[in-house]
XYZ file of C-alpha atoms in Angstrom:
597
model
C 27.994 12.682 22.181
C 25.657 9.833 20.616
C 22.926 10.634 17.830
C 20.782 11.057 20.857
C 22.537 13.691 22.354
C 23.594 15.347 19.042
C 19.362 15.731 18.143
C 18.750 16.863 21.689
C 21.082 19.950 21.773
C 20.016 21.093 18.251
C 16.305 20.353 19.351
C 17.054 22.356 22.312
C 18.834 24.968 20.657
C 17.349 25.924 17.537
C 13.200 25.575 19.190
C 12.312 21.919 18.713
C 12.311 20.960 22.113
C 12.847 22.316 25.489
C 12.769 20.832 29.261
C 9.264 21.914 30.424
C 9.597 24.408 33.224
C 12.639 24.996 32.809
C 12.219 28.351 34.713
C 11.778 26.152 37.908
C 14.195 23.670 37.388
C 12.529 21.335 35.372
C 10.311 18.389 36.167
C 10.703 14.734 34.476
C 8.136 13.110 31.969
C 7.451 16.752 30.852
C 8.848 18.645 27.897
C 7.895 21.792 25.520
C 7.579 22.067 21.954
C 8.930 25.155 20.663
C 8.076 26.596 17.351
C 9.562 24.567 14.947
C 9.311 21.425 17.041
C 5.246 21.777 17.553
C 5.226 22.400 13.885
C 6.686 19.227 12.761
C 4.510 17.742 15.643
C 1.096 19.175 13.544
C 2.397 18.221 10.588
C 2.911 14.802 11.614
C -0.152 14.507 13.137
C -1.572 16.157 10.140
C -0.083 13.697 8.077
C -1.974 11.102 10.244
C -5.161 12.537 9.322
C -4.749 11.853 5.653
C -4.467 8.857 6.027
C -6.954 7.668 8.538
C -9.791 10.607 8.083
C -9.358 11.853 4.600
C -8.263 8.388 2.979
C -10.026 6.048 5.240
C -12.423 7.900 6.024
C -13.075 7.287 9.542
C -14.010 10.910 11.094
C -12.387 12.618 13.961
C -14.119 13.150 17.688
C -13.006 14.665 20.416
C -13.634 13.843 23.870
C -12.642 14.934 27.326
C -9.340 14.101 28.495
C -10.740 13.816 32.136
C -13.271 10.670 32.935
C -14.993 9.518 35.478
C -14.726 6.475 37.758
C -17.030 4.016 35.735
C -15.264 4.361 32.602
C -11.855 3.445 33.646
C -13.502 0.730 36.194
C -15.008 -1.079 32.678
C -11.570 -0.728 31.000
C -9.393 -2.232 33.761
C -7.048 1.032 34.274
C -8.530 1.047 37.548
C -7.841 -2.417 38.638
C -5.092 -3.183 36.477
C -2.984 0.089 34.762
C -0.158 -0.684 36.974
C 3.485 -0.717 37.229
C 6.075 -2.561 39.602
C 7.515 0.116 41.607
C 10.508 0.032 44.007
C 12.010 2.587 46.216
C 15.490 3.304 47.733
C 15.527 2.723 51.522
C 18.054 5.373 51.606
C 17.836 8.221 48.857
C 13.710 7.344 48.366
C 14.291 7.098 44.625
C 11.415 5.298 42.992
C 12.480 2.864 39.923
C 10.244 0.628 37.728
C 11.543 -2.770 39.435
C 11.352 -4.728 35.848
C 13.019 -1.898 33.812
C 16.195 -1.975 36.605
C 16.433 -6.265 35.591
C 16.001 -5.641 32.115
C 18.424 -3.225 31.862
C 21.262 -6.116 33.166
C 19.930 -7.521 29.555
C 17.347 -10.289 30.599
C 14.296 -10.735 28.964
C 10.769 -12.047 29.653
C 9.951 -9.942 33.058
C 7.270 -8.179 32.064
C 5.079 -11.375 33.199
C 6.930 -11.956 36.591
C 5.226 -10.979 39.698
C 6.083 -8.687 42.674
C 7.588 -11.169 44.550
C 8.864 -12.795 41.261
C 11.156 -9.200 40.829
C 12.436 -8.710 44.340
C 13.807 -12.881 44.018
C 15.478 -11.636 40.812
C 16.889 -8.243 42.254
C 18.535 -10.129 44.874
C 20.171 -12.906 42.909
C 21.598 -10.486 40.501
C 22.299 -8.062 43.348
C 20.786 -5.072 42.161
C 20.709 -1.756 44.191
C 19.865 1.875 43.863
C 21.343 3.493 40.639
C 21.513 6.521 42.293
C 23.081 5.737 45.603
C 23.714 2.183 45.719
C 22.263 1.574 48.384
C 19.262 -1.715 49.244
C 16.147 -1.010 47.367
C 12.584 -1.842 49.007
C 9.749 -4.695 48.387
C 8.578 -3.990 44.903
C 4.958 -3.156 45.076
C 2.314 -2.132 41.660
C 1.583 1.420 40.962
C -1.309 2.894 39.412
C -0.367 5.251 36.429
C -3.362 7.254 36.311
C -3.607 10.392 37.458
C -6.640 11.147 39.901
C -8.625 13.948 40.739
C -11.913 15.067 41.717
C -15.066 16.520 39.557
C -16.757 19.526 41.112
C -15.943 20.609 44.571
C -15.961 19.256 48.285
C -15.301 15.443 47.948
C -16.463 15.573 44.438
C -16.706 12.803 41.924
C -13.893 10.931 41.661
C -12.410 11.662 37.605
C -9.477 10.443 36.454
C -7.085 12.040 33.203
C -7.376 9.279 30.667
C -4.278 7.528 30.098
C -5.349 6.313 26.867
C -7.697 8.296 23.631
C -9.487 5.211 22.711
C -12.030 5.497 25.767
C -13.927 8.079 24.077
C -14.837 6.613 21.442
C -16.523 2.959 23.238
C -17.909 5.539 25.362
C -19.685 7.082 21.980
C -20.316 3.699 20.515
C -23.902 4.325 20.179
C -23.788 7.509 18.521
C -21.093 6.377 16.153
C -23.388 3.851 15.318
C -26.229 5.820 14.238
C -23.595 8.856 12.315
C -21.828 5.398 10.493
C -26.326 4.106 10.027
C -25.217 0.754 11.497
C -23.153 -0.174 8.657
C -19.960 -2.531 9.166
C -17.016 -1.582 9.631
C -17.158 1.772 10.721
C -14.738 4.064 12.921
C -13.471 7.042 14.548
C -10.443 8.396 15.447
C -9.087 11.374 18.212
C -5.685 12.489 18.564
C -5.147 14.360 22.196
C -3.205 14.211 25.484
C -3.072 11.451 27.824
C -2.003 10.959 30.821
C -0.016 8.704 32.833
C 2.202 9.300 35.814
C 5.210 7.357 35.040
C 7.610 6.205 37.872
C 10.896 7.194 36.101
C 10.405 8.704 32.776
C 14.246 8.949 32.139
C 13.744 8.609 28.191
C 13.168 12.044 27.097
C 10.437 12.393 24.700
C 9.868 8.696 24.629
C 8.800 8.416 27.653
C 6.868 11.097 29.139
C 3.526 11.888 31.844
C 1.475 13.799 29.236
C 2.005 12.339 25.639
C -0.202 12.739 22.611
C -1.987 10.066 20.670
C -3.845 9.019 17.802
C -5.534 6.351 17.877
C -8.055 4.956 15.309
C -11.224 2.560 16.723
C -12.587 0.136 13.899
C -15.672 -1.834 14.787
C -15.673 -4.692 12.221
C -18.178 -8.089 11.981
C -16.723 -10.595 13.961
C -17.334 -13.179 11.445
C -15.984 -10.845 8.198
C -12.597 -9.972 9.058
C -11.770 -9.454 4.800
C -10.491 -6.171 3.946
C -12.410 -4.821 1.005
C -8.930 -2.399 -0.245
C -6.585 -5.693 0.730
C -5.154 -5.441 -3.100
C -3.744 -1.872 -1.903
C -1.104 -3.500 0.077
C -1.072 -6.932 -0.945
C 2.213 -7.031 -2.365
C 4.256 -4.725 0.188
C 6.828 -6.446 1.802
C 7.370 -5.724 6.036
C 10.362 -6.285 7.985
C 8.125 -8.615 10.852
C 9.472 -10.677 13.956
C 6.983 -13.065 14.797
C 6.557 -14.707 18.013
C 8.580 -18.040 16.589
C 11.509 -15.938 15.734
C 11.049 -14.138 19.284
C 10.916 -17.392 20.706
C 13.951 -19.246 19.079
C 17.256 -18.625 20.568
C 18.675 -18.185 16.571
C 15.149 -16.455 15.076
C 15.799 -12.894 13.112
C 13.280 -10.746 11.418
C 11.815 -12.314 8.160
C 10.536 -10.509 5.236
C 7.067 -11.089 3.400
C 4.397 -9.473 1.462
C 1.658 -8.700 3.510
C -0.525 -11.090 1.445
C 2.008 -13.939 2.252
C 1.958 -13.050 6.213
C -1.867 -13.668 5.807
C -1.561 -16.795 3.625
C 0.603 -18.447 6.151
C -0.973 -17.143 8.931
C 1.560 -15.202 10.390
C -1.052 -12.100 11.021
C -4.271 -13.424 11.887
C -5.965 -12.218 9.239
C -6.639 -9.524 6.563
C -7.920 -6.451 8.301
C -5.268 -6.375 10.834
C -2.498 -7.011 8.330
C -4.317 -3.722 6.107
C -3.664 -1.567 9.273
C 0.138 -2.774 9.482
C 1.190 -2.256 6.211
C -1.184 1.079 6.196
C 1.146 2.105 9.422
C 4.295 1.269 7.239
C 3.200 3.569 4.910
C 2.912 6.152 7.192
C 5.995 5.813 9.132
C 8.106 5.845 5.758
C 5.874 8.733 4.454
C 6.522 10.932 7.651
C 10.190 10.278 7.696
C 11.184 7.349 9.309
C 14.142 4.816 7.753
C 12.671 1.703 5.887
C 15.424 -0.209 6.989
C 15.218 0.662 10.846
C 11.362 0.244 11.026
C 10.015 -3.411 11.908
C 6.668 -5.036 13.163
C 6.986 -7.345 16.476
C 4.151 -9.452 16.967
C 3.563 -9.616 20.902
C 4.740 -12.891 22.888
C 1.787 -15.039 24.347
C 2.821 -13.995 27.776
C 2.416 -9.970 26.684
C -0.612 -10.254 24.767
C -4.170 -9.544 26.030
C -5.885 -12.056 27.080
C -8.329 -11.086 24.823
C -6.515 -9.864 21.635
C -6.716 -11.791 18.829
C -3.455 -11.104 17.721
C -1.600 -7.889 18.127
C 1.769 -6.184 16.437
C 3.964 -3.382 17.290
C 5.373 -1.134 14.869
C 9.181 -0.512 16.357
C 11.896 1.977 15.263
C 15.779 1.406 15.130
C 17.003 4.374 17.699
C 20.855 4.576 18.541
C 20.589 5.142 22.105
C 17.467 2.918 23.385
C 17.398 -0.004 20.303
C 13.826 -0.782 19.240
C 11.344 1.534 20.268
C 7.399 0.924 20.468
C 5.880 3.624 17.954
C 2.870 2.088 17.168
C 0.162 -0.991 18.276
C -2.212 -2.613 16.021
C -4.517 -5.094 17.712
C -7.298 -6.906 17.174
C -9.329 -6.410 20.815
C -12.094 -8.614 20.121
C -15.420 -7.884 21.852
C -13.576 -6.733 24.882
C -14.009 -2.825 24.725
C -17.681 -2.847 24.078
C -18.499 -6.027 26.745
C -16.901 -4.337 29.544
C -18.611 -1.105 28.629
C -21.874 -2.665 28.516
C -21.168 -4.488 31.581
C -20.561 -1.266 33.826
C -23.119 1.079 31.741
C -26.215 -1.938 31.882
C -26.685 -0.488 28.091
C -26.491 -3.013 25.239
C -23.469 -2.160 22.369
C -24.706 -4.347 20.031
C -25.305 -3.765 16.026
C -27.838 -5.467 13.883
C -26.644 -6.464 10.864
C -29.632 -7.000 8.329
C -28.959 -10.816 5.760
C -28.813 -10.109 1.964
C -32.054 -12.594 2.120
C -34.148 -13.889 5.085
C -32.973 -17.528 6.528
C -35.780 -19.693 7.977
C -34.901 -21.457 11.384
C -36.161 -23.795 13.538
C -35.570 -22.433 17.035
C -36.496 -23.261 20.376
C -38.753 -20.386 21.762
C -39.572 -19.216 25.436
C -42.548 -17.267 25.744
C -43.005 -15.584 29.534
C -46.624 -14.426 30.234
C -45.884 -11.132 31.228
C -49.149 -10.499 32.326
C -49.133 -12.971 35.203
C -44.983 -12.001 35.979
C -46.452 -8.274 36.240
C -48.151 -8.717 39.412
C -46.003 -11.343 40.984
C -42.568 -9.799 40.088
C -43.774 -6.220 40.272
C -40.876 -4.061 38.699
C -38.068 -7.121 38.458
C -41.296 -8.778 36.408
C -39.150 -7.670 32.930
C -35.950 -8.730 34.330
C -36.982 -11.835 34.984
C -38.960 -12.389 31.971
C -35.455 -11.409 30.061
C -33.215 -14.416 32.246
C -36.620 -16.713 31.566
C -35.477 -16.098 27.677
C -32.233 -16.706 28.076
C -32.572 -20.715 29.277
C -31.728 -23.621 27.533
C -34.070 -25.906 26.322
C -32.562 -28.938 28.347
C -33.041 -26.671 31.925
C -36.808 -25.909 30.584
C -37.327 -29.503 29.890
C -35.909 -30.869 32.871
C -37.576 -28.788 35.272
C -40.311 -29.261 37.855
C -43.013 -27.168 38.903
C -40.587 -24.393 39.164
C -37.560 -23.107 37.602
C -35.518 -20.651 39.554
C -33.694 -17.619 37.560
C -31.257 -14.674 38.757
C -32.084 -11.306 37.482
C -30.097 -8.260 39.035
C -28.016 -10.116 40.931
C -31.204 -11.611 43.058
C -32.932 -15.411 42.899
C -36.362 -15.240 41.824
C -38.588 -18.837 41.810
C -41.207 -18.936 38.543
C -44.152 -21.347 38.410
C -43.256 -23.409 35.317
C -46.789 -22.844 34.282
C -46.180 -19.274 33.467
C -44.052 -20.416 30.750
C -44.841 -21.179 27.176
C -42.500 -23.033 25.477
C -41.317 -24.631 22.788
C -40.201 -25.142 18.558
C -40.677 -23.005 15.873
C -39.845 -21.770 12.245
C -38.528 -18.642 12.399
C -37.831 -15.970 9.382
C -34.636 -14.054 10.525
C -34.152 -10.941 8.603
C -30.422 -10.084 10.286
C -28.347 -10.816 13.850
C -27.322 -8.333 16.539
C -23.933 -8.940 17.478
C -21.381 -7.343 19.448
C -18.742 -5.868 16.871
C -14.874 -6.430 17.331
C -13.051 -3.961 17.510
C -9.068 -3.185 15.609
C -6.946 -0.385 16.675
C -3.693 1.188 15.695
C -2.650 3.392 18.350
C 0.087 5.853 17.453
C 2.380 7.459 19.657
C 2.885 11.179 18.372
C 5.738 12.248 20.684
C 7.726 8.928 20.027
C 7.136 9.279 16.317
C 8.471 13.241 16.316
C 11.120 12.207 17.856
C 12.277 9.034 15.842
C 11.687 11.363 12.553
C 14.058 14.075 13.984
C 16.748 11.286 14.781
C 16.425 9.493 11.474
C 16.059 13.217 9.771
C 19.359 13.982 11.511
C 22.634 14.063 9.338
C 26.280 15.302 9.958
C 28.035 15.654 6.456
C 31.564 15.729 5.797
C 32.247 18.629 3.045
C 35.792 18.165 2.146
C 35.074 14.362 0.643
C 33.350 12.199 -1.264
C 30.689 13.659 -3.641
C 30.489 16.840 -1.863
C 34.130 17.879 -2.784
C 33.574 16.626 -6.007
C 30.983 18.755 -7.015
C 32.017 21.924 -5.186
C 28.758 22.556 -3.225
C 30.521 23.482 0.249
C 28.880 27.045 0.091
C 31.506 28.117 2.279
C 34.470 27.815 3.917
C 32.953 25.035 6.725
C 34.610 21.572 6.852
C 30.988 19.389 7.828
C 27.465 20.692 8.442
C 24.415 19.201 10.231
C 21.633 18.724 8.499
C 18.090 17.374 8.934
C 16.755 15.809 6.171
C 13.356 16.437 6.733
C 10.519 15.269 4.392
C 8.756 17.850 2.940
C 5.729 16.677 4.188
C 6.734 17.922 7.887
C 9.795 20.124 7.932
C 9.211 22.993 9.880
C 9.406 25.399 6.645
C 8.509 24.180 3.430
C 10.907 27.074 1.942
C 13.082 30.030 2.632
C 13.636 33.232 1.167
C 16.587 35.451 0.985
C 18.363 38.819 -0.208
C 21.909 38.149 -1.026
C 22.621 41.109 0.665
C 20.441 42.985 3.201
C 20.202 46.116 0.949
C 16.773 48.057 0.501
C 16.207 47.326 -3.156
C 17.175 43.591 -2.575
C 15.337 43.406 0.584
C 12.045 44.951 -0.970
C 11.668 42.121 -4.447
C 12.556 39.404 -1.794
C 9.684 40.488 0.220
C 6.823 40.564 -2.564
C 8.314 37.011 -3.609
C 7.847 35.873 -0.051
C 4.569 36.716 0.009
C 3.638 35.433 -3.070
C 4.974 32.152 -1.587
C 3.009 32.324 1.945
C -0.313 33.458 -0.845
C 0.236 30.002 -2.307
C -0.061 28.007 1.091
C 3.506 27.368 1.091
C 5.074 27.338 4.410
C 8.172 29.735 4.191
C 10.667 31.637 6.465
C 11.953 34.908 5.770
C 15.655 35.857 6.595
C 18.602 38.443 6.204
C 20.571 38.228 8.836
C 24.150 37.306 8.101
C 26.414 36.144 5.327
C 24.233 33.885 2.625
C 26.296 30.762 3.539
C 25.484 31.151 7.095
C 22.049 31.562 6.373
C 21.990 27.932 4.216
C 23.625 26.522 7.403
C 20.770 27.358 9.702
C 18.330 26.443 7.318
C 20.112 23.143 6.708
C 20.241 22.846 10.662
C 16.371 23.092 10.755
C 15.856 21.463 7.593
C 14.198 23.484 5.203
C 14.064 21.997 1.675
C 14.276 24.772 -0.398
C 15.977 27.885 0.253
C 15.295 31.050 -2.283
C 17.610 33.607 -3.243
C 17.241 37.049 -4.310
C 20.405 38.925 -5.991
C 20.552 41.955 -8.618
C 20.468 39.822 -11.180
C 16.707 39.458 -10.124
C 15.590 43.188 -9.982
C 17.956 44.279 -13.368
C 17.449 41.087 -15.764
C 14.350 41.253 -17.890
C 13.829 37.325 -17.070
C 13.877 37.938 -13.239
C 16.156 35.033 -12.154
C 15.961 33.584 -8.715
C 18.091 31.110 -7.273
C 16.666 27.738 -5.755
C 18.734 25.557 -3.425
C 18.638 22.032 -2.496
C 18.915 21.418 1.182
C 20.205 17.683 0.185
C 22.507 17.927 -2.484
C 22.910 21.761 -2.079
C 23.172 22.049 -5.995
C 21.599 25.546 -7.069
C 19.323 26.035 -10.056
C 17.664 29.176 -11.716
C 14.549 29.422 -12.540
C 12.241 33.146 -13.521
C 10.349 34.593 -10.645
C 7.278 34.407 -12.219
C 7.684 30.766 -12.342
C 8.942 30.330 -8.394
C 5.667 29.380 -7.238
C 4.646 26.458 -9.528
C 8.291 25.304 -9.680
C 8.453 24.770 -5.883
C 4.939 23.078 -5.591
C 6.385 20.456 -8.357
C 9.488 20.292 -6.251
C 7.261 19.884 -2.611
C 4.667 17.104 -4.125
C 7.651 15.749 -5.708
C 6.278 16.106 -9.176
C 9.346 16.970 -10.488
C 12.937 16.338 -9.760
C 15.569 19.264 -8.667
C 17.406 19.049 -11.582
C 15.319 19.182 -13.957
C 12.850 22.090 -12.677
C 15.617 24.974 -13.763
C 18.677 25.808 -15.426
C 21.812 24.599 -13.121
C 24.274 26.898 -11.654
C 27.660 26.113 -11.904
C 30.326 26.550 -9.198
């Protein structure tokens, strides 16, 4: 079995994960979290909220995760959310057409066309994986899943494939909660949706994921980071598009104020939220030396993104895997919103000091328009405004406008026109928007794989030291961080005797009283138990023997999942001691007296 594998059966087996509907044979793109699985999961997302709510303080909404038609029509999903699908003329299979070339290890497809991937199946005589039989004409498929709001033909609703909808959506109310001051955000984690073709990933690829995503609305023309000193000196693991690009190119290291410098990220608010998203990865579990940041190629980025980066994790079985994407989206969101709403999601920013202009001014007279125009009189008015000074000037009689789609023809007389000083207090302008969008599913599972140890106890330092706690020859072993293993602790009576049983009890409690996640458990031999906590990957475990309930001091013994040294310490100080040991205040060895083997 690979790493993959080995994760997936103890996931499977101990309550981290399970096939969803399982009962009914299964269904792919779908899985369960059991217990301790959609613990971690909380934690994790949890974890996220620190950072982005209670650090950066950008609060949390939550929206519906079914929209209607307009919303995903000013977005694109509707036009554009697509994937090249091909089917088996024989077995009826369906197969993402790029993933089936990619997979022979070229690159670059995700740009090539319809027609483009049929050329390329045939030259490299690709056919069904399943059967091997001729696959069809490659054709796009929409992702999204669609339904219908209220009943008979309804409203046609779509689940959103994506969080970030909901918060454009709630611009204007942001806005107002944020009193129009630059930069401001929101964040929602949820489910989205999106009916893959051939989720055959497990976790990492599935048809209902969750995400958190984070929506900044920054000044276009102040793209500074006012906390840039925070992470100025980091140093990422990035892969530019030059490296990409260059047959020889590998991943380069640089401080994040050096990528800026050199203009490697575009600039310093988007290189903040990359090096903030390093910090979390690392915090939440993931290996600093499998984690990079791949800037997208010119032929994957938006056509609108300023510049955009991926955060990707090392995974033995599927290589680099998308986790995260930081972009800079420009205007985009909020123009297409305002597009397909007719609303204006603008801000006015208010100057330090009032700037005198000279401007060139076009005054309508309403009054007149009212009566000729009737009710298009203030839409035409509003196009009258927007006309250069050269059309003004070099019209006749008449100038002709469009206004709601329609041709109107104004008597130029109607018009006043012409220069003037103007004191301008402030500008309304259309903020940009940067978002790191966080896969929480992907995430769980790269933590669990990098968490994921199998240790070899007759060698090395193990032997050594004598901490086999049993008569086993290896153990697995995730090597959670405290931060989001599934228990923060566990307590246990060396044997399951009443006396034992009852003071291992009251300490329990006095743990769970202290907000300390713990488990509670007497079933078995003592080295057994270790093993199943190891297996889950519990920090801490506790132990409760005579010497606890007959010695004045009241010793307990602490373990270390890690090293699985032992150390003493009195019950009365068990509490305190393992919140020093959880923050990571203070170190195993010295927070009691050691036990020697």
């Amino acid at each position: 079995m690979d790493k993959y594998d080995k994760v997936m059966d103890l996931a499977k087996r101990r309550g981290f994960l399970w096939n969803a509907f399982e009962l009914y044979g299964g269904a792919a793109g779908f899985f369960d979290y059991g217990p301790l699985g959609c613990t971690v999961k909380r934690k994790i997302e949890n974890l996220w909220r620190d950072f982005y709510v209670l650090n950066e303080g950008y609060m949390e909404i939550e929206a519906p995760t079914i929209g209607i038609e307009d919303i995903f029509i000013a977005s694109g999903h509707v036009g554009g959310f697509s994937d090249p699908l091909t089917e088996c003329t024989d077995c009826g299979q369906s197969f993402r057409a790029d993933h089936l070339i990619e997979a022979l290890g070229i690159e670059g497809v995700g740009a090539l066309s319809t027609d483009q991937l049929d050329e390329m199946i045939v030259q490299n005589s690709i056919v069904c994986p399943e059967c091997g039989c001729r696959l069809g004409k490659s054709f796009e498929f929409n992702l999204m899943f669609q339904t219908k709001i209220g009943p008979g033909t309804g409203r046609p609703g779509y689940l959103r494939p994506e969080t970030a909808q909901g918060m454009f959506v709630d611009f204007q109310r942001l806005s107002r909660f944020y009193r129009e001051k630059l930069p401001f955000g929101a964040v929602q984690i949820g489910k989205s949706y999106r009916n893959e073709i051939s989720p055959r990933q497990g976790v990492l690829r599935l048809r209902e994921f969750t995400q958190a995503e984070c929506e900044i609305f920054v000044d276009p023309d102040v793209k500074t980071h006012s906390n840039f000193d925070k992470y100025k000196d980091v140093q990422l693991t990035l892969y530019p598009q030059a490296q990409q690009a260059d047959p020889n190119g590998t991943m380069i290291q640089k401080t994040v104020g050096e990528a800026v410098a050199d203009g490697t990220v575009a600039h310093e608010f988007l290189a903040y939220y990359v090096a903030l998203t390093n910090d979390f990865l690392i915090s939440a579990g993931i290996s600093p030396k499998s984690l990079r940041f791949r800037q997208h190629l010119s032929d994957e980025m938006a056509h609108y993104a300023a510049d955009c980066w991926d955060a990707e994790v090392k995974t033995e079985r599927f290589g680099w895997v998308e986790v995260v994407g930081i972009a800079d989206r420009t205007d985009y969101d909020l123009t297409a919103h305002a597009k397909q709403s007719k609303t204006e999601l603008s801000v006015y920013i208010e100057y330090p000091e009032p700037i005198i202009e000279t401007k060139f001014m076009i005054k309508p007279d309403m009054g007149k328009l009212g009566p000729l125009f009737k009710g298009k009189a203030n839409a035409v008015g509003a196009a009258l405004k927007e006309l250069s000074a050269d059309v003004i000037q070099a019209a006749g009689d008449e100038i002709t406008v469009t206004a709601d789609g329609e041709s109107f023809t104004v008597p130029k007389s109607l018009i006043a026109f012409g220069e003037e000083s103007v004191k301008i207090s402030g500008k309304t302008i259309v903020p940009h928007v940067i978002e790191p969008s966080y896969g929480i599913d992907r995430i769980t599972y790269c933590v669990m794989e990098h968490a994921y140890d199998e240790e070899d106890l007759t060698a090395g330092a193990c032997a050594d030291a004598g901490v086999s706690d049993g008569e086993e020859e290896s153990r697995a072993v995730m090597r959670f961080k405290s931060a989001v293993a599934p228990y923060q602790t566990a307590v246990h009576p060396l044997m399951g005797r009443p006396e034992l049983s009852a003071a291992a009890q009251k300490l329990f409690s006095e743990i769970v009283a202290a907000g300390i996640m713990c488990d509670y458990d007497e079933s078995g031999t003592i080295g057994k138990r270790y093993r199943r906590n190891d297996e889950i990957g519990i920090p801490f475990s506790v132990t409760i023997d005579y010497d606890t309930i007959e010695k004045e001091s009241r010793p307990v013994t602490i373990r270390d999942r890690d090293t699985m040294k032992q150390i003493l310490v009195p019950a009365g100080d068990l509490v305190s001691v393992l919140k020093d040991l959880l923050s990571g205040k203070n170190s195993f060895e010295e927070s009691g007296e050691p036990v020697s083997r």
